[in-house]
Coordinates of N, CA and C and ligand atoms in Angstrom, one line a residue:
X1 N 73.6 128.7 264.0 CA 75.0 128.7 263.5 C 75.9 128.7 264.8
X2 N 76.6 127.3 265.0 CA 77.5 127.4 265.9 C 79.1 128.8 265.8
X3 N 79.6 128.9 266.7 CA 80.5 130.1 266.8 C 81.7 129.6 265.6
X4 N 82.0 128.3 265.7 CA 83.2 128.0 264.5 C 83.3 128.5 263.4
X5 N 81.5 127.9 263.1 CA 81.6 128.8 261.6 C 81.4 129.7 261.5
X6 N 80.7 130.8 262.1 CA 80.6 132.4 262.3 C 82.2 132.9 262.3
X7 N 83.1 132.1 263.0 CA 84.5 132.5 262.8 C 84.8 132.3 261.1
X8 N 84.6 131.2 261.0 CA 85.3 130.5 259.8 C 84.7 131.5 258.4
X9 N 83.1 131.8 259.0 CA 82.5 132.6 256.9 C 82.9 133.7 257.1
X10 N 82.8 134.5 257.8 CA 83.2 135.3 257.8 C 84.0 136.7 257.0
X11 N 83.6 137.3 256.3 CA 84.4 138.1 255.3 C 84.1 139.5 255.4
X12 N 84.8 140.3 254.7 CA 85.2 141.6 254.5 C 83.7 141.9 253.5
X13 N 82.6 142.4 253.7 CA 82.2 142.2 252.1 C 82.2 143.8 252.2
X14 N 82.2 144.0 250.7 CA 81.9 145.3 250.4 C 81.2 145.3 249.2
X15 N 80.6 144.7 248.9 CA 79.2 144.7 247.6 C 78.3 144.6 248.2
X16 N 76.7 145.6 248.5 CA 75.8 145.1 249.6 C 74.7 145.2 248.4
X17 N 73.4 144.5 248.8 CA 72.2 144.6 248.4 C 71.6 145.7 249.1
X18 N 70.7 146.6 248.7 CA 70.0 147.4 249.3 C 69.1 147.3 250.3
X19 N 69.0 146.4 250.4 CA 67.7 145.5 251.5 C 67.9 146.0 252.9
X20 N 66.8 147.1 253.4 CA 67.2 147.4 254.7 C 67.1 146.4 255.9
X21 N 67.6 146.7 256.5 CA 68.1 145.8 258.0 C 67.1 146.1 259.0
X22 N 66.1 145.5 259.3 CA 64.9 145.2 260.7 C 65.6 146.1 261.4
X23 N 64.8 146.7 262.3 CA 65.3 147.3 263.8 C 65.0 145.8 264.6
X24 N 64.7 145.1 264.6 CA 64.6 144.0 265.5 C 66.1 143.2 265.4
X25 N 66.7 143.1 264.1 CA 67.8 142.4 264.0 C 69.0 143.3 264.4
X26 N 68.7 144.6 263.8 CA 69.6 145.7 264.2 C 70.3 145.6 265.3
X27 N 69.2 145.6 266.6 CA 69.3 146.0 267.8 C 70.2 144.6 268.4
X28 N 69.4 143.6 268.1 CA 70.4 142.0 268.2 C 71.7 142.5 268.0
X29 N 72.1 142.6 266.8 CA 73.6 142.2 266.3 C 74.3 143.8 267.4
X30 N 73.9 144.9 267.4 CA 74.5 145.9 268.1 C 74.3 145.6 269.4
X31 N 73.0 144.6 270.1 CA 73.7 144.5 271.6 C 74.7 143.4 272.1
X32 N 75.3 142.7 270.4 CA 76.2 141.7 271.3 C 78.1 142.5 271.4
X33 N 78.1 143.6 270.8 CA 79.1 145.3 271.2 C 78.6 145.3 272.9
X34 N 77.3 145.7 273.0 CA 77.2 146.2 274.3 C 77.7 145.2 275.4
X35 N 77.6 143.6 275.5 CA 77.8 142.6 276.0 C 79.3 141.9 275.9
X36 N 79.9 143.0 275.0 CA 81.9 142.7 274.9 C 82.1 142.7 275.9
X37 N 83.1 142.3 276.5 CA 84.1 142.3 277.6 C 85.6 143.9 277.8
X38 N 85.4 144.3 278.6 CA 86.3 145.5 278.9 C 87.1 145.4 279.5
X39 N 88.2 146.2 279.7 CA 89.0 146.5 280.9 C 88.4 147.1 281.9
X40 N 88.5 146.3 283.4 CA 87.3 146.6 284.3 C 86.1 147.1 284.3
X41 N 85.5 146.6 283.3 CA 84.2 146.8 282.5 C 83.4 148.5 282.6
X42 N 84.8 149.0 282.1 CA 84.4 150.0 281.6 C 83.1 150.7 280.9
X43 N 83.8 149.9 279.4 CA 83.0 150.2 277.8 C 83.4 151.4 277.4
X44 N 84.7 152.2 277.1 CA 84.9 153.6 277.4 C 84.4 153.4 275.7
X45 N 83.5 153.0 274.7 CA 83.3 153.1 273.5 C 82.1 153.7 273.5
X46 N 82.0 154.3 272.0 CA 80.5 154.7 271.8 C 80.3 154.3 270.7
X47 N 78.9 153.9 269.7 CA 78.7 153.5 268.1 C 78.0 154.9 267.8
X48 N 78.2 155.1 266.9 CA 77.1 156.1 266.1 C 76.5 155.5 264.8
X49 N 75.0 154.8 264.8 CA 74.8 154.5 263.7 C 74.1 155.6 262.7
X50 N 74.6 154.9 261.4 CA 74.2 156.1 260.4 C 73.9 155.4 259.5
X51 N 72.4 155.7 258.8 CA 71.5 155.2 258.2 C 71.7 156.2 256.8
X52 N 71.2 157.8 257.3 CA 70.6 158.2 256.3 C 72.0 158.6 255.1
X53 N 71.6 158.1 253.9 CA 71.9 158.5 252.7 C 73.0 159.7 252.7
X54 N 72.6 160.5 253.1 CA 73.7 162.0 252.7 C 74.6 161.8 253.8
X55 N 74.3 161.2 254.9 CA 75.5 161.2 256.2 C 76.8 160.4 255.5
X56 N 76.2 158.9 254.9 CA 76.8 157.7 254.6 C 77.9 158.5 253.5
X57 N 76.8 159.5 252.9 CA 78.2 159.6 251.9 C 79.2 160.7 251.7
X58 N 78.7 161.1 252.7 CA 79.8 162.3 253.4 C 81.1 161.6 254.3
X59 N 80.4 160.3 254.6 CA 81.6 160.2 255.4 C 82.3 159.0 254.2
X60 N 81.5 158.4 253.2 CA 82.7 158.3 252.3 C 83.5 159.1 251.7
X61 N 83.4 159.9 251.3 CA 83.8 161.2 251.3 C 85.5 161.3 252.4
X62 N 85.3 161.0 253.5 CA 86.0 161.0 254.2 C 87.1 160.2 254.2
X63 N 87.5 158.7 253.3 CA 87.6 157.8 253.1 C 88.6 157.5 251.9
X64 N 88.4 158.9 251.3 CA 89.7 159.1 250.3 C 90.4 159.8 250.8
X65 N 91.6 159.0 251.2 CA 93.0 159.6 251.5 C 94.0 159.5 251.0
X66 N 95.5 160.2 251.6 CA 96.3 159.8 250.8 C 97.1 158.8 251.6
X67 N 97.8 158.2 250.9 CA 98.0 157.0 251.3 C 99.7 157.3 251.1
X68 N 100.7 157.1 252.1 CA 102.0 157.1 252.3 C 102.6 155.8 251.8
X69 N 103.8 156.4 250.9 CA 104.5 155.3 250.2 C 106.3 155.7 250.0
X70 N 107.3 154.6 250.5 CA 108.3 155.0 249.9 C 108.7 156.1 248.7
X71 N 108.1 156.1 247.9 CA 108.5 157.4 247.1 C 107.4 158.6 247.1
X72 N 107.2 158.6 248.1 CA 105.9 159.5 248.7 C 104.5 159.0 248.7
X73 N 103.7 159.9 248.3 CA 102.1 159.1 248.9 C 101.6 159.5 247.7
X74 N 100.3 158.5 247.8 CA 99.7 158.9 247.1 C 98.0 158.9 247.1
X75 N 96.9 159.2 246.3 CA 95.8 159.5 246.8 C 95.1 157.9 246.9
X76 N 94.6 157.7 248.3 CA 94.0 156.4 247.9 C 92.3 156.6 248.1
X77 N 91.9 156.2 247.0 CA 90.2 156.1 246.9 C 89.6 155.3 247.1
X78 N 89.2 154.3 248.3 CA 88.2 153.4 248.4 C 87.5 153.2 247.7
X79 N 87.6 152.8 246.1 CA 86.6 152.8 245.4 C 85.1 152.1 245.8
X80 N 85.1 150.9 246.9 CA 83.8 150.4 247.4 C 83.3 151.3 248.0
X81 N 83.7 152.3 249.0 CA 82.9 153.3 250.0 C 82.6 154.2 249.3
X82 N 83.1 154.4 247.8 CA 82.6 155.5 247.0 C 81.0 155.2 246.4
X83 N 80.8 154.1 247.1 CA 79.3 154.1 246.0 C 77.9 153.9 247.2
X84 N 77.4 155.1 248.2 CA 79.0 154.9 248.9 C 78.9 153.6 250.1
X85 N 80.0 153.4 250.6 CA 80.0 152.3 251.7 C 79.2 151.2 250.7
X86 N 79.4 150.6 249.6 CA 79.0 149.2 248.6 C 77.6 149.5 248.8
X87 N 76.9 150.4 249.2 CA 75.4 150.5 249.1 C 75.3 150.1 250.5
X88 N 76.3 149.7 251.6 CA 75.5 149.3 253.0 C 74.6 150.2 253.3
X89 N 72.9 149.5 254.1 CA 72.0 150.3 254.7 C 72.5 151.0 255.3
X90 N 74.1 150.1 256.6 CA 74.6 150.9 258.1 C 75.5 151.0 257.8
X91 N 76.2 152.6 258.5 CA 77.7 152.6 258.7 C 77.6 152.7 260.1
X92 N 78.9 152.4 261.2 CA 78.9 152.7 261.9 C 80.5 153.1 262.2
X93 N 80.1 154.0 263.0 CA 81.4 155.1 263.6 C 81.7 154.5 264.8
X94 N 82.8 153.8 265.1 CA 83.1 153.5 266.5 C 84.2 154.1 266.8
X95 N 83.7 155.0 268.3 CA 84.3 156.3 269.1 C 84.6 155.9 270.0
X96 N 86.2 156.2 270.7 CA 86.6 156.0 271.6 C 87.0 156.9 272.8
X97 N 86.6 156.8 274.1 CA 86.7 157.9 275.2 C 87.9 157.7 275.9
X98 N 88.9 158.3 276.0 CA 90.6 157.6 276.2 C 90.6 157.8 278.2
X99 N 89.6 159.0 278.1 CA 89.5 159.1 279.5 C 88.7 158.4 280.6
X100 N 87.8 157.4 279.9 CA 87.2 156.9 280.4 C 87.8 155.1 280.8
X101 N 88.8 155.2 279.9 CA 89.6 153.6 280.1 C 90.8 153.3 280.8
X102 N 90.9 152.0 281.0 CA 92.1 152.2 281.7 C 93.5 152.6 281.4
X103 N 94.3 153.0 282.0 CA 95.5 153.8 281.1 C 96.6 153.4 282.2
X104 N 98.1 152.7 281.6 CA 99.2 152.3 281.9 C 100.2 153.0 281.5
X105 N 101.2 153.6 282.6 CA 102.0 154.1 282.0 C 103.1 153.7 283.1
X106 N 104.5 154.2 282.7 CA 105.7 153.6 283.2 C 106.4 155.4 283.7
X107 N 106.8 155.0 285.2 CA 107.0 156.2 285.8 C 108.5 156.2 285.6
X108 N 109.4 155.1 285.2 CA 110.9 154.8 285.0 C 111.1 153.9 285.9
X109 N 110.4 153.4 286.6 CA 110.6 152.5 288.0 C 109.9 151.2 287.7
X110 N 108.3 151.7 287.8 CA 107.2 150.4 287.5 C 106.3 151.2 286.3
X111 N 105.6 150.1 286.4 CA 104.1 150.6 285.6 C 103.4 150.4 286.6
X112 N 102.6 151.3 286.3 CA 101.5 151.7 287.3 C 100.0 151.5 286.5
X113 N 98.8 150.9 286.4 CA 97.6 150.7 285.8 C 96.9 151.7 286.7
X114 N 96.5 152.6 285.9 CA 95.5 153.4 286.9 C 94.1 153.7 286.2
X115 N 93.2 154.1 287.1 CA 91.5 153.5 286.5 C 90.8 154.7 286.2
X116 N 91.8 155.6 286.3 CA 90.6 157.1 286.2 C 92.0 158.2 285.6
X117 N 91.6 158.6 284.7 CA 92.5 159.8 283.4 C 92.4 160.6 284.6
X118 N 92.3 160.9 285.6 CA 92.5 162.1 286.7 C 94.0 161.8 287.8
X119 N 93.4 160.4 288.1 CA 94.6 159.8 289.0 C 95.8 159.8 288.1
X120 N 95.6 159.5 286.7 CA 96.9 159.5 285.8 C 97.4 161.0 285.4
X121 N 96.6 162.2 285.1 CA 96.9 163.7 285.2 C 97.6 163.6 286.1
X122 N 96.8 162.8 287.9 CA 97.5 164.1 288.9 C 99.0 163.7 288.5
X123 N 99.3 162.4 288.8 CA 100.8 161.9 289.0 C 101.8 162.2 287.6
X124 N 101.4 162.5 286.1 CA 102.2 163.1 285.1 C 102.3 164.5 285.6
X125 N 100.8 165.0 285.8 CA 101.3 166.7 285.7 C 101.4 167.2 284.6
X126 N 102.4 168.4 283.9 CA 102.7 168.6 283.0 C 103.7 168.0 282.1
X127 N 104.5 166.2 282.7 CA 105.5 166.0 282.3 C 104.9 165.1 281.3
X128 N 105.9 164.6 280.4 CA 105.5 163.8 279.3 C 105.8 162.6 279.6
X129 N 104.7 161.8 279.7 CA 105.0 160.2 280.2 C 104.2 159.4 278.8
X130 N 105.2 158.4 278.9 CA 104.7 157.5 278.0 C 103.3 156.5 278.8
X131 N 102.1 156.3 277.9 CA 101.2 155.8 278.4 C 100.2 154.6 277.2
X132 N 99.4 154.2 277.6 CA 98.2 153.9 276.7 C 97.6 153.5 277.3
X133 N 96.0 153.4 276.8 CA 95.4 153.3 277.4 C 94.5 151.7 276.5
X134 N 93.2 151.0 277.1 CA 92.8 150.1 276.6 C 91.6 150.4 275.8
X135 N 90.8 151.7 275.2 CA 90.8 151.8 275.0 C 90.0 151.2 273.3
X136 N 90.8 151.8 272.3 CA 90.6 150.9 271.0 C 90.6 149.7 271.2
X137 N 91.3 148.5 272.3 CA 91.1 147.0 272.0 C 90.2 147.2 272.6
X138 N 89.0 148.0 273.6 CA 88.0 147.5 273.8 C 86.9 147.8 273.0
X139 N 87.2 148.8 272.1 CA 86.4 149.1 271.2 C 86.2 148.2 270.0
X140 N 87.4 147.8 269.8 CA 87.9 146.3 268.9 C 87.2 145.2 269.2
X141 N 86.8 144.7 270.6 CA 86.6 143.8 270.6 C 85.0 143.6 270.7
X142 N 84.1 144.9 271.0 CA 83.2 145.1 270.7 C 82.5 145.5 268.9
X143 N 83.6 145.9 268.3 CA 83.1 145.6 266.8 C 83.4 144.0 266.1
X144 N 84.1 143.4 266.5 CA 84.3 141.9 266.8 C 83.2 141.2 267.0
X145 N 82.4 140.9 268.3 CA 81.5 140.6 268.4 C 80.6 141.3 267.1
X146 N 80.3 142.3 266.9 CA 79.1 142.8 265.6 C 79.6 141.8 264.8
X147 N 80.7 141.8 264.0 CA 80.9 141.3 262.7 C 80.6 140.1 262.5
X148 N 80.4 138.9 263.8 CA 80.2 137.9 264.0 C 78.9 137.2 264.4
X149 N 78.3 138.4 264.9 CA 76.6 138.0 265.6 C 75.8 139.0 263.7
X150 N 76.7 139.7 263.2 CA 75.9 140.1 262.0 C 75.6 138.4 261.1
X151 N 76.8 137.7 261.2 CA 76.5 136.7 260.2 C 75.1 135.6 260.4
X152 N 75.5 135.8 261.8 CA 74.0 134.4 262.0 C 72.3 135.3 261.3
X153 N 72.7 136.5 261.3 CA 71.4 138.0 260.4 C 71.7 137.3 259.3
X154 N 73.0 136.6 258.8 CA 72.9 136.9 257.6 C 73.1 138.1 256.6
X155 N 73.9 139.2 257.9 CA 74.1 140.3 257.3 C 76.4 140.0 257.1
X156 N 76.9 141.0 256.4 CA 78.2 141.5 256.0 C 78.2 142.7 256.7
X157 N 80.0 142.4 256.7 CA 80.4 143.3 257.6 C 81.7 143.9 257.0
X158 N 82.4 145.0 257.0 CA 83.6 145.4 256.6 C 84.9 146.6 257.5
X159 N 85.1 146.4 258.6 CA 86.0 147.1 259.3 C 86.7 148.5 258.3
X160 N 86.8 149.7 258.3 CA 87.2 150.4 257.6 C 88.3 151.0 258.4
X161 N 89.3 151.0 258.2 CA 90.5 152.0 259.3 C 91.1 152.9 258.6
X162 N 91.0 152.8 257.4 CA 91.3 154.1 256.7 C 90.4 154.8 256.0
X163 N 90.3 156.2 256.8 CA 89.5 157.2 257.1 C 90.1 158.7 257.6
X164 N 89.7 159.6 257.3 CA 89.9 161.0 257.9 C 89.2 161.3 259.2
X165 N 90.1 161.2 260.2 CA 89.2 161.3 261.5 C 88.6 163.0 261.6
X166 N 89.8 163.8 261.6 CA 89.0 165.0 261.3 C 87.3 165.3 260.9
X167 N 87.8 164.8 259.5 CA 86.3 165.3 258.8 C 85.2 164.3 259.4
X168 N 85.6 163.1 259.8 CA 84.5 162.1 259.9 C 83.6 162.7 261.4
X169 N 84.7 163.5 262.2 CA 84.3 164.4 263.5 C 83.4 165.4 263.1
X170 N 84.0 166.1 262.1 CA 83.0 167.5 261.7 C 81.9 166.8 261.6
X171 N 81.6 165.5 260.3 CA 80.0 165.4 259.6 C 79.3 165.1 261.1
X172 N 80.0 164.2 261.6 CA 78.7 163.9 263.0 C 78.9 164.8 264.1
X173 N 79.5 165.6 264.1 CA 79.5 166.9 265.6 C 79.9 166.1 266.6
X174 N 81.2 165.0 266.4 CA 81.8 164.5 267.9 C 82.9 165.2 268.8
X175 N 82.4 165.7 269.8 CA 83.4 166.3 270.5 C 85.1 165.9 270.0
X176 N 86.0 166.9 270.7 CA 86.9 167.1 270.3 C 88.0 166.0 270.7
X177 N 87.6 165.6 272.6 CA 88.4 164.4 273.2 C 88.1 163.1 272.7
X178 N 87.5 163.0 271.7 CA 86.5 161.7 271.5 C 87.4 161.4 270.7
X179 N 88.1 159.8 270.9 CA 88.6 159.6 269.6 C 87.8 158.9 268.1
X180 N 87.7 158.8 266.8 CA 87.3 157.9 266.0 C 88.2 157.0 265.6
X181 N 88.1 155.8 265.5 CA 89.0 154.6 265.3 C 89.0 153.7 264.5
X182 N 87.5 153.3 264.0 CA 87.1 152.3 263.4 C 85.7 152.7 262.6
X183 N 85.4 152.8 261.3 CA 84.3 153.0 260.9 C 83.8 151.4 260.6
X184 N 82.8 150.8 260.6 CA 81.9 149.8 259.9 C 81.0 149.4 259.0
X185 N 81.3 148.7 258.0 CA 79.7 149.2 257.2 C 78.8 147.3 257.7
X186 N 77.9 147.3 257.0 CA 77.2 146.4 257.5 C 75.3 146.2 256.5
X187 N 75.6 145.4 256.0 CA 74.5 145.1 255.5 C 74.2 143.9 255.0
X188 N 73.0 143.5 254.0 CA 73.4 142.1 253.1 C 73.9 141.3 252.1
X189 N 74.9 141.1 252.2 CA 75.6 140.8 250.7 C 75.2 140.4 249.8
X190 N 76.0 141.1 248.6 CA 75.5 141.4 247.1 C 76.1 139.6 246.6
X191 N 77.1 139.2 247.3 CA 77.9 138.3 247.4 C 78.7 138.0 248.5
X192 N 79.6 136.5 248.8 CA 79.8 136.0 250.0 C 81.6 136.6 248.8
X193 N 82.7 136.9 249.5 CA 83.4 137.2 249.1 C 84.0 135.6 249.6
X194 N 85.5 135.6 248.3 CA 86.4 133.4 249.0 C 87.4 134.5 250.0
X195 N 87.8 133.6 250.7 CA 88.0 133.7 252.0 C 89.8 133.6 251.6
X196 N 90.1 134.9 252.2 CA 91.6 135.6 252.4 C 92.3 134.9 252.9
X197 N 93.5 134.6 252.1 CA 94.6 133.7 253.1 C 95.4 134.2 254.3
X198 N 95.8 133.4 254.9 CA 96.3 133.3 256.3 C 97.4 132.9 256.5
X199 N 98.3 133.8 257.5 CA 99.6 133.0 257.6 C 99.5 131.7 258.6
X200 N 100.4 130.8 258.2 CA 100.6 129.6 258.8 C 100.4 130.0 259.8
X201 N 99.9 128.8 261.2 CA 99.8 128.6 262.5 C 101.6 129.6 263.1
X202 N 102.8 128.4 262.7 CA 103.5 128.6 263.2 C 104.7 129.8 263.1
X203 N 104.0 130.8 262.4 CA 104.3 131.9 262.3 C 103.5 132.8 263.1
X204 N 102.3 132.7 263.9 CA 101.5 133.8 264.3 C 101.9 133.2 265.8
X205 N 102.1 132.2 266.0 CA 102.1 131.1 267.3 C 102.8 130.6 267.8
X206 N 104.0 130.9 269.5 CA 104.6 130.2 269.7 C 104.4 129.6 271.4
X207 N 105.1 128.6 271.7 CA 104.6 128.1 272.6 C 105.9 128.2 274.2
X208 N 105.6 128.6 275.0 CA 106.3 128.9 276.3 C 107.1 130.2 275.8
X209 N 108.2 130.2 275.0 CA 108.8 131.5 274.7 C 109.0 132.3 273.3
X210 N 108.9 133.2 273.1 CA 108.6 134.0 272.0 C 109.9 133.6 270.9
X211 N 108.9 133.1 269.9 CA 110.2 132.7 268.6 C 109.2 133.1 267.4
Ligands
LIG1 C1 91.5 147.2 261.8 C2 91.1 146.9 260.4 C3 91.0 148.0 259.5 C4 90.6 147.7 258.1 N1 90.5 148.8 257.3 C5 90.0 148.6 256.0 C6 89.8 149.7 255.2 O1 90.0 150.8 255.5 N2 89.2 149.4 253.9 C7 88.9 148.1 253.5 O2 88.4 148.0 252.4 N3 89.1 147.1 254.3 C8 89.7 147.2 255.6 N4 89.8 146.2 256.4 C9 89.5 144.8 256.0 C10 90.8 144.0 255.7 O3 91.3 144.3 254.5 C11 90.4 142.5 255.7 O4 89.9 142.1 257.0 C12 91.5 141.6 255.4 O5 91.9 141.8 254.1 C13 91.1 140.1 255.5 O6 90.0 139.8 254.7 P1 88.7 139.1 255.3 O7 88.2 140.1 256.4 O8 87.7 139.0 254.2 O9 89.1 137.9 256.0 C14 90.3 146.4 257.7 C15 90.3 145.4 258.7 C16 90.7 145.6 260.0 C17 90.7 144.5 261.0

């Protein structure tokens, strides 16, 4: 399968067949994450794969939240992670280390890019600077690659961002600075889901200056 169409089939699925996933393929599709591209090739990310049954559905579990709305919130239930994660074999947890990436922040003068969460302590201190770090896009762009090297497996993939980071910390014992950002599920589809529309080119896209 050339890259176009791995871009092009691509879908959300959340109905999986139960069919476990090879450790041979496994390891394929999770080392093309390791082989992302970073901010000074960091990798400040970590995966946590989770297989077994009672983890998967504790951290569905995790996955009912409430959901904020103009006239307040309300509870939202992933009904597909409730059964749970659509039956995926894998979930995965993708953790991000804020200290280990690059972090930009603006002193009122310039921005400054600095390569180490220490060099950026010394110079804040205790003051409050606006900062970010790269972080989640590079965690992003390493679950990216998965969702894309899953298809030529023949496997589905479904990005989850709405989640309880808290609790999803307690089930797997992830330290406290660690952040969670992205859950994944990943198995073989029960079905190929039709493909979600898109805004026009010339709305996402402009050329020399921003319109
Ligand atoms: C960062 C991110 C977070 C997402 N979070 C969820 C989620 O919590 N639950 C869910 O069912 N789908 C989630 N999705 C899937 C999107 O709804 C889906 O990508 C979008 O509707 C387009 O459909 P497609 O992926 O089939 O093209 C998320 C996707 C992204 C990229």
């Amino acid at each position: 399968m050339n890259m176009s169409d791995a871009i092009a089939d691509r879908r959300s699925v959340r109905d999986y067949k139960s069919q476990a996933i090879s450790n041979r393929v496994l390891r394929k599709v999770l080392d093309s994450a390791r082989l992302a591209p970073s901010a000074h090739n960091y990798q400040p990310w970590k995966l946590v794969v989770v297989s077994e049954e009672i983890t998967r559905r504790s951290l569905s579990e995790a996955c009912r939240i409430r959901w904020a709305t103009d006239s307040g919130s309300k509870m939202m239930i992933q009904k597909w992670v409730a059964k749970p994660f659509g039956n995926a074999p894998i979930l995965l947890v993708g953790c991000c280390l804020e200290k280990e990436a690059i972090i930009t922040y603006h002193t009122g003068k310039e921005a400054v890019v600095c390569a180490k969460w220490n060099g950026f302590h010394h110079v804040a201190g205790s003051k409050r600077v606006n900062y970010h770090t790269t972080a989640s896009c590079d965690l992003a762009i390493a679950l990216d690659h998965i969702t894309l090297a899953a298809i030529e497996e023949g496997l589905g993939t479904c990005w989850i961002g709405a989640f309880d980071e808290v609790e999803v910390k307690r089930v797997l014992s992830i330290p406290g600075e660690v952040r969670v950002v992205f859950l994944m599920s990943v198995g073989y589809p029960a079905a190929w889901p039709d493909a979600r529309p898109r805004k026009p080119s010339e709305e996402l896209i402009s050329y020399e200056q921003y319109s």
